[in-house]
Amino acid sequence: MKTPKKSDLPSKLCLTCERPFTWRKKWAKVWDEVNYCSARCRRNKKKRADK
């Protein structure tokens, strides 16, 4: 089985930093629930909402 190119993987925009991030294997089962690119952005979600 051939591994897909990174450019062919799905991506989303982070709700905190608004930068694009790409699908990771560890998110395979929960990709629909992933909204933040990193733990730092997930921790800072309330700070961003205040702005």
PDB file of N, CA and C in Angstrom:
ATOM      1  N   MET A   1       0.842  -1.189   0.000  1.00  0.00           N
ATOM      2  CA  MET A   1       0.000   0.000   0.000  1.00  0.00           C
ATOM      3  C   MET A   1       0.878   1.239   0.000  1.00  0.00           C
ATOM      4  N   LYS A   2       0.537   2.176  -0.857  1.00  0.00           N
ATOM      5  CA  LYS A   2       1.333   3.384  -0.989  1.00  0.00           C
ATOM      6  C   LYS A   2       0.848   4.455  -0.010  1.00  0.00           C
ATOM      7  N   THR A   3       1.764   5.089   0.649  1.00  0.00           N
ATOM      8  CA  THR A   3       1.434   6.149   1.594  1.00  0.00           C
ATOM      9  C   THR A   3       1.068   7.418   0.838  1.00  0.00           C
ATOM     10  N   PRO A   4      -0.032   8.094   1.225  1.00  0.00           N
ATOM     11  CA  PRO A   4      -0.408   9.324   0.509  1.00  0.00           C
ATOM     12  C   PRO A   4       0.597  10.446   0.778  1.00  0.00           C
ATOM     13  N   LYS A   5       0.706  11.331  -0.188  1.00  0.00           N
ATOM     14  CA  LYS A   5       1.593  12.483  -0.014  1.00  0.00           C
ATOM     15  C   LYS A   5       0.996  13.417   1.028  1.00  0.00           C
ATOM     16  N   LYS A   6       1.838  14.126   1.734  1.00  0.00           N
ATOM     17  CA  LYS A   6       1.369  15.038   2.771  1.00  0.00           C
ATOM     18  C   LYS A   6       0.454  16.118   2.185  1.00  0.00           C
ATOM     19  N   SER A   7       0.722  16.512   0.952  1.00  0.00           N
ATOM     20  CA  SER A   7      -0.116  17.536   0.325  1.00  0.00           C
ATOM     21  C   SER A   7      -1.515  17.027   0.013  1.00  0.00           C
ATOM     22  N   ASP A   8      -1.701  15.687  -0.034  1.00  0.00           N
ATOM     23  CA  ASP A   8      -3.005  15.107  -0.314  1.00  0.00           C
ATOM     24  C   ASP A   8      -3.834  14.870   0.946  1.00  0.00           C
ATOM     25  N   LEU A   9      -3.261  15.078   2.133  1.00  0.00           N
ATOM     26  CA  LEU A   9      -3.985  14.848   3.378  1.00  0.00           C
ATOM     27  C   LEU A   9      -4.933  16.015   3.652  1.00  0.00           C
ATOM     28  N   PRO A  10      -6.041  15.758   4.358  1.00  0.00           N
ATOM     29  CA  PRO A  10      -6.979  16.839   4.677  1.00  0.00           C
ATOM     30  C   PRO A  10      -6.372  17.825   5.667  1.00  0.00           C
ATOM     31  N   SER A  11      -6.852  19.049   5.634  1.00  0.00           N
ATOM     32  CA  SER A  11      -6.354  20.062   6.561  1.00  0.00           C
ATOM     33  C   SER A  11      -7.519  20.900   7.066  1.00  0.00           C
ATOM     34  N   LYS A  12      -7.271  21.613   8.168  1.00  0.00           N
ATOM     35  CA  LYS A  12      -8.259  22.502   8.790  1.00  0.00           C
ATOM     36  C   LYS A  12      -7.549  23.768   9.241  1.00  0.00           C
ATOM     37  N   LEU A  13      -8.340  24.788   9.613  1.00  0.00           N
ATOM     38  CA  LEU A  13      -7.783  25.995  10.212  1.00  0.00           C
ATOM     39  C   LEU A  13      -7.976  25.917  11.720  1.00  0.00           C
ATOM     40  N   CYS A  14      -6.941  26.235  12.459  1.00  0.00           N
ATOM     41  CA  CYS A  14      -6.998  26.235  13.918  1.00  0.00           C
ATOM     42  C   CYS A  14      -7.919  27.376  14.374  1.00  0.00           C
ATOM     43  N   LEU A  15      -8.770  27.121  15.356  1.00  0.00           N
ATOM     44  CA  LEU A  15      -9.713  28.135  15.828  1.00  0.00           C
ATOM     45  C   LEU A  15      -9.026  29.238  16.624  1.00  0.00           C
ATOM     46  N   THR A  16      -7.845  28.981  17.177  1.00  0.00           N
ATOM     47  CA  THR A  16      -7.138  29.975  17.974  1.00  0.00           C
ATOM     48  C   THR A  16      -6.173  30.803  17.131  1.00  0.00           C
ATOM     49  N   CYS A  17      -5.236  30.143  16.478  1.00  0.00           N
ATOM     50  CA  CYS A  17      -4.204  30.869  15.734  1.00  0.00           C
ATOM     51  C   CYS A  17      -4.578  31.085  14.265  1.00  0.00           C
ATOM     52  N   GLU A  18      -5.625  30.418  13.806  1.00  0.00           N
ATOM     53  CA  GLU A  18      -6.132  30.541  12.446  1.00  0.00           C
ATOM     54  C   GLU A  18      -5.116  30.158  11.382  1.00  0.00           C
ATOM     55  N   ARG A  19      -4.190  29.264  11.733  1.00  0.00           N
ATOM     56  CA  ARG A  19      -3.230  28.732  10.770  1.00  0.00           C
ATOM     57  C   ARG A  19      -3.700  27.340  10.342  1.00  0.00           C
ATOM     58  N   PRO A  20      -3.380  26.942   9.124  1.00  0.00           N
ATOM     59  CA  PRO A  20      -3.765  25.614   8.678  1.00  0.00           C
ATOM     60  C   PRO A  20      -2.915  24.533   9.338  1.00  0.00           C
ATOM     61  N   PHE A  21      -3.534  23.405   9.632  1.00  0.00           N
ATOM     62  CA  PHE A  21      -2.799  22.240  10.111  1.00  0.00           C
ATOM     63  C   PHE A  21      -3.313  21.013   9.384  1.00  0.00           C
ATOM     64  N   THR A  22      -2.450  20.018   9.285  1.00  0.00           N
ATOM     65  CA  THR A  22      -2.716  18.842   8.464  1.00  0.00           C
ATOM     66  C   THR A  22      -3.057  17.635   9.335  1.00  0.00           C
ATOM     67  N   TRP A  23      -3.835  16.763   8.781  1.00  0.00           N
ATOM     68  CA  TRP A  23      -4.240  15.507   9.418  1.00  0.00           C
ATOM     69  C   TRP A  23      -3.014  14.754   9.913  1.00  0.00           C
ATOM     70  N   ARG A  24      -3.138  14.147  11.093  1.00  0.00           N
ATOM     71  CA  ARG A  24      -2.085  13.288  11.640  1.00  0.00           C
ATOM     72  C   ARG A  24      -2.686  11.928  11.944  1.00  0.00           C
ATOM     73  N   LYS A  25      -1.847  10.919  11.873  1.00  0.00           N
ATOM     74  CA  LYS A  25      -2.316   9.553  12.090  1.00  0.00           C
ATOM     75  C   LYS A  25      -2.958   9.402  13.462  1.00  0.00           C
ATOM     76  N   LYS A  26      -2.424  10.076  14.485  1.00  0.00           N
ATOM     77  CA  LYS A  26      -2.984   9.949  15.838  1.00  0.00           C
ATOM     78  C   LYS A  26      -4.389  10.548  15.928  1.00  0.00           C
ATOM     79  N   TRP A  27      -4.793  11.370  14.967  1.00  0.00           N
ATOM     80  CA  TRP A  27      -6.123  11.959  14.952  1.00  0.00           C
ATOM     81  C   TRP A  27      -7.072  11.194  14.034  1.00  0.00           C
ATOM     82  N   ALA A  28      -6.696  10.042  13.546  1.00  0.00           N
ATOM     83  CA  ALA A  28      -7.489   9.312  12.551  1.00  0.00           C
ATOM     84  C   ALA A  28      -8.912   9.041  13.023  1.00  0.00           C
ATOM     85  N   LYS A  29      -9.087   8.645  14.280  1.00  0.00           N
ATOM     86  CA  LYS A  29     -10.422   8.288  14.779  1.00  0.00           C
ATOM     87  C   LYS A  29     -11.226   9.498  15.224  1.00  0.00           C
ATOM     88  N   VAL A  30     -10.581  10.635  15.496  1.00  0.00           N
ATOM     89  CA  VAL A  30     -11.291  11.800  16.045  1.00  0.00           C
ATOM     90  C   VAL A  30     -11.106  13.050  15.187  1.00  0.00           C
ATOM     91  N   TRP A  31     -10.803  12.876  13.917  1.00  0.00           N
ATOM     92  CA  TRP A  31     -10.496  14.028  13.048  1.00  0.00           C
ATOM     93  C   TRP A  31     -11.641  15.049  13.022  1.00  0.00           C
ATOM     94  N   ASP A  32     -12.880  14.601  13.084  1.00  0.00           N
ATOM     95  CA  ASP A  32     -14.010  15.536  13.059  1.00  0.00           C
ATOM     96  C   ASP A  32     -14.076  16.393  14.323  1.00  0.00           C
ATOM     97  N   GLU A  33     -13.496  15.913  15.421  1.00  0.00           N
ATOM     98  CA  GLU A  33     -13.533  16.629  16.694  1.00  0.00           C
ATOM     99  C   GLU A  33     -12.312  17.524  16.915  1.00  0.00           C
ATOM    100  N   VAL A  34     -11.300  17.395  16.097  1.00  0.00           N
ATOM    101  CA  VAL A  34     -10.072  18.177  16.255  1.00  0.00           C
ATOM    102  C   VAL A  34     -10.312  19.593  15.750  1.00  0.00           C
ATOM    103  N   ASN A  35     -10.102  20.592  16.630  1.00  0.00           N
ATOM    104  CA  ASN A  35     -10.298  21.990  16.257  1.00  0.00           C
ATOM    105  C   ASN A  35      -9.063  22.849  16.453  1.00  0.00           C
ATOM    106  N   TYR A  36      -8.067  22.330  17.169  1.00  0.00           N
ATOM    107  CA  TYR A  36      -6.874  23.117  17.496  1.00  0.00           C
ATOM    108  C   TYR A  36      -5.632  22.387  17.019  1.00  0.00           C
ATOM    109  N   CYS A  37      -4.635  23.135  16.590  1.00  0.00           N
ATOM    110  CA  CYS A  37      -3.440  22.530  16.023  1.00  0.00           C
ATOM    111  C   CYS A  37      -2.487  22.004  17.087  1.00  0.00           C
ATOM    112  N   SER A  38      -2.577  22.507  18.315  1.00  0.00           N
ATOM    113  CA  SER A  38      -1.636  22.108  19.348  1.00  0.00           C
ATOM    114  C   SER A  38      -2.272  22.227  20.726  1.00  0.00           C
ATOM    115  N   ALA A  39      -1.596  21.686  21.703  1.00  0.00           N
ATOM    116  CA  ALA A  39      -2.072  21.788  23.088  1.00  0.00           C
ATOM    117  C   ALA A  39      -2.046  23.250  23.537  1.00  0.00           C
ATOM    118  N   ARG A  40      -1.069  24.008  23.084  1.00  0.00           N
ATOM    119  CA  ARG A  40      -0.980  25.432  23.435  1.00  0.00           C
ATOM    120  C   ARG A  40      -2.209  26.199  22.940  1.00  0.00           C
ATOM    121  N   CYS A  41      -2.626  25.951  21.715  1.00  0.00           N
ATOM    122  CA  CYS A  41      -3.822  26.616  21.178  1.00  0.00           C
ATOM    123  C   CYS A  41      -5.070  26.159  21.914  1.00  0.00           C
ATOM    124  N   ARG A  42      -5.139  24.883  22.275  1.00  0.00           N
ATOM    125  CA  ARG A  42      -6.293  24.380  23.023  1.00  0.00           C
ATOM    126  C   ARG A  42      -6.367  25.046  24.398  1.00  0.00           C
ATOM    127  N   ARG A  43      -5.211  25.246  25.056  1.00  0.00           N
ATOM    128  CA  ARG A  43      -5.177  25.921  26.360  1.00  0.00           C
ATOM    129  C   ARG A  43      -5.567  27.381  26.243  1.00  0.00           C
ATOM    130  N   ASN A  44      -5.217  28.031  25.154  1.00  0.00           N
ATOM    131  CA  ASN A  44      -5.450  29.462  24.985  1.00  0.00           C
ATOM    132  C   ASN A  44      -6.784  29.779  24.317  1.00  0.00           C
ATOM    133  N   LYS A  45      -7.670  28.809  24.185  1.00  0.00           N
ATOM    134  CA  LYS A  45      -8.928  29.048  23.471  1.00  0.00           C
ATOM    135  C   LYS A  45      -9.803  30.089  24.158  1.00  0.00           C
ATOM    136  N   LYS A  46      -9.780  30.152  25.488  1.00  0.00           N
ATOM    137  CA  LYS A  46     -10.585  31.147  26.187  1.00  0.00           C
ATOM    138  C   LYS A  46     -10.018  32.544  26.007  1.00  0.00           C
ATOM    139  N   LYS A  47      -8.701  32.666  25.985  1.00  0.00           N
ATOM    140  CA  LYS A  47      -8.078  33.975  25.792  1.00  0.00           C
ATOM    141  C   LYS A  47      -8.454  34.542  24.435  1.00  0.00           C
ATOM    142  N   ARG A  48      -8.473  33.673  23.419  1.00  0.00           N
ATOM    143  CA  ARG A  48      -8.802  34.097  22.057  1.00  0.00           C
ATOM    144  C   ARG A  48     -10.273  34.522  21.972  1.00  0.00           C
ATOM    145  N   ALA A  49     -11.158  33.839  22.673  1.00  0.00           N
ATOM    146  CA  ALA A  49     -12.582  34.150  22.638  1.00  0.00           C
ATOM    147  C   ALA A  49     -12.871  35.509  23.273  1.00  0.00           C
ATOM    148  N   ASP A  50     -12.030  35.948  24.214  1.00  0.00           N
ATOM    149  CA  ASP A  50     -12.232  37.230  24.873  1.00  0.00           C
ATOM    150  C   ASP A  50     -11.962  38.405  23.950  1.00  0.00           C
ATOM    151  N   LYS A  51     -11.130  38.202  22.935  1.00  0.00           N
ATOM    152  CA  LYS A  51     -10.760  39.309  22.037  1.00  0.00           C
ATOM    153  C   LYS A  51     -11.907  39.689  21.143  1.00  0.00           C
TER     154      LYS A  51
END
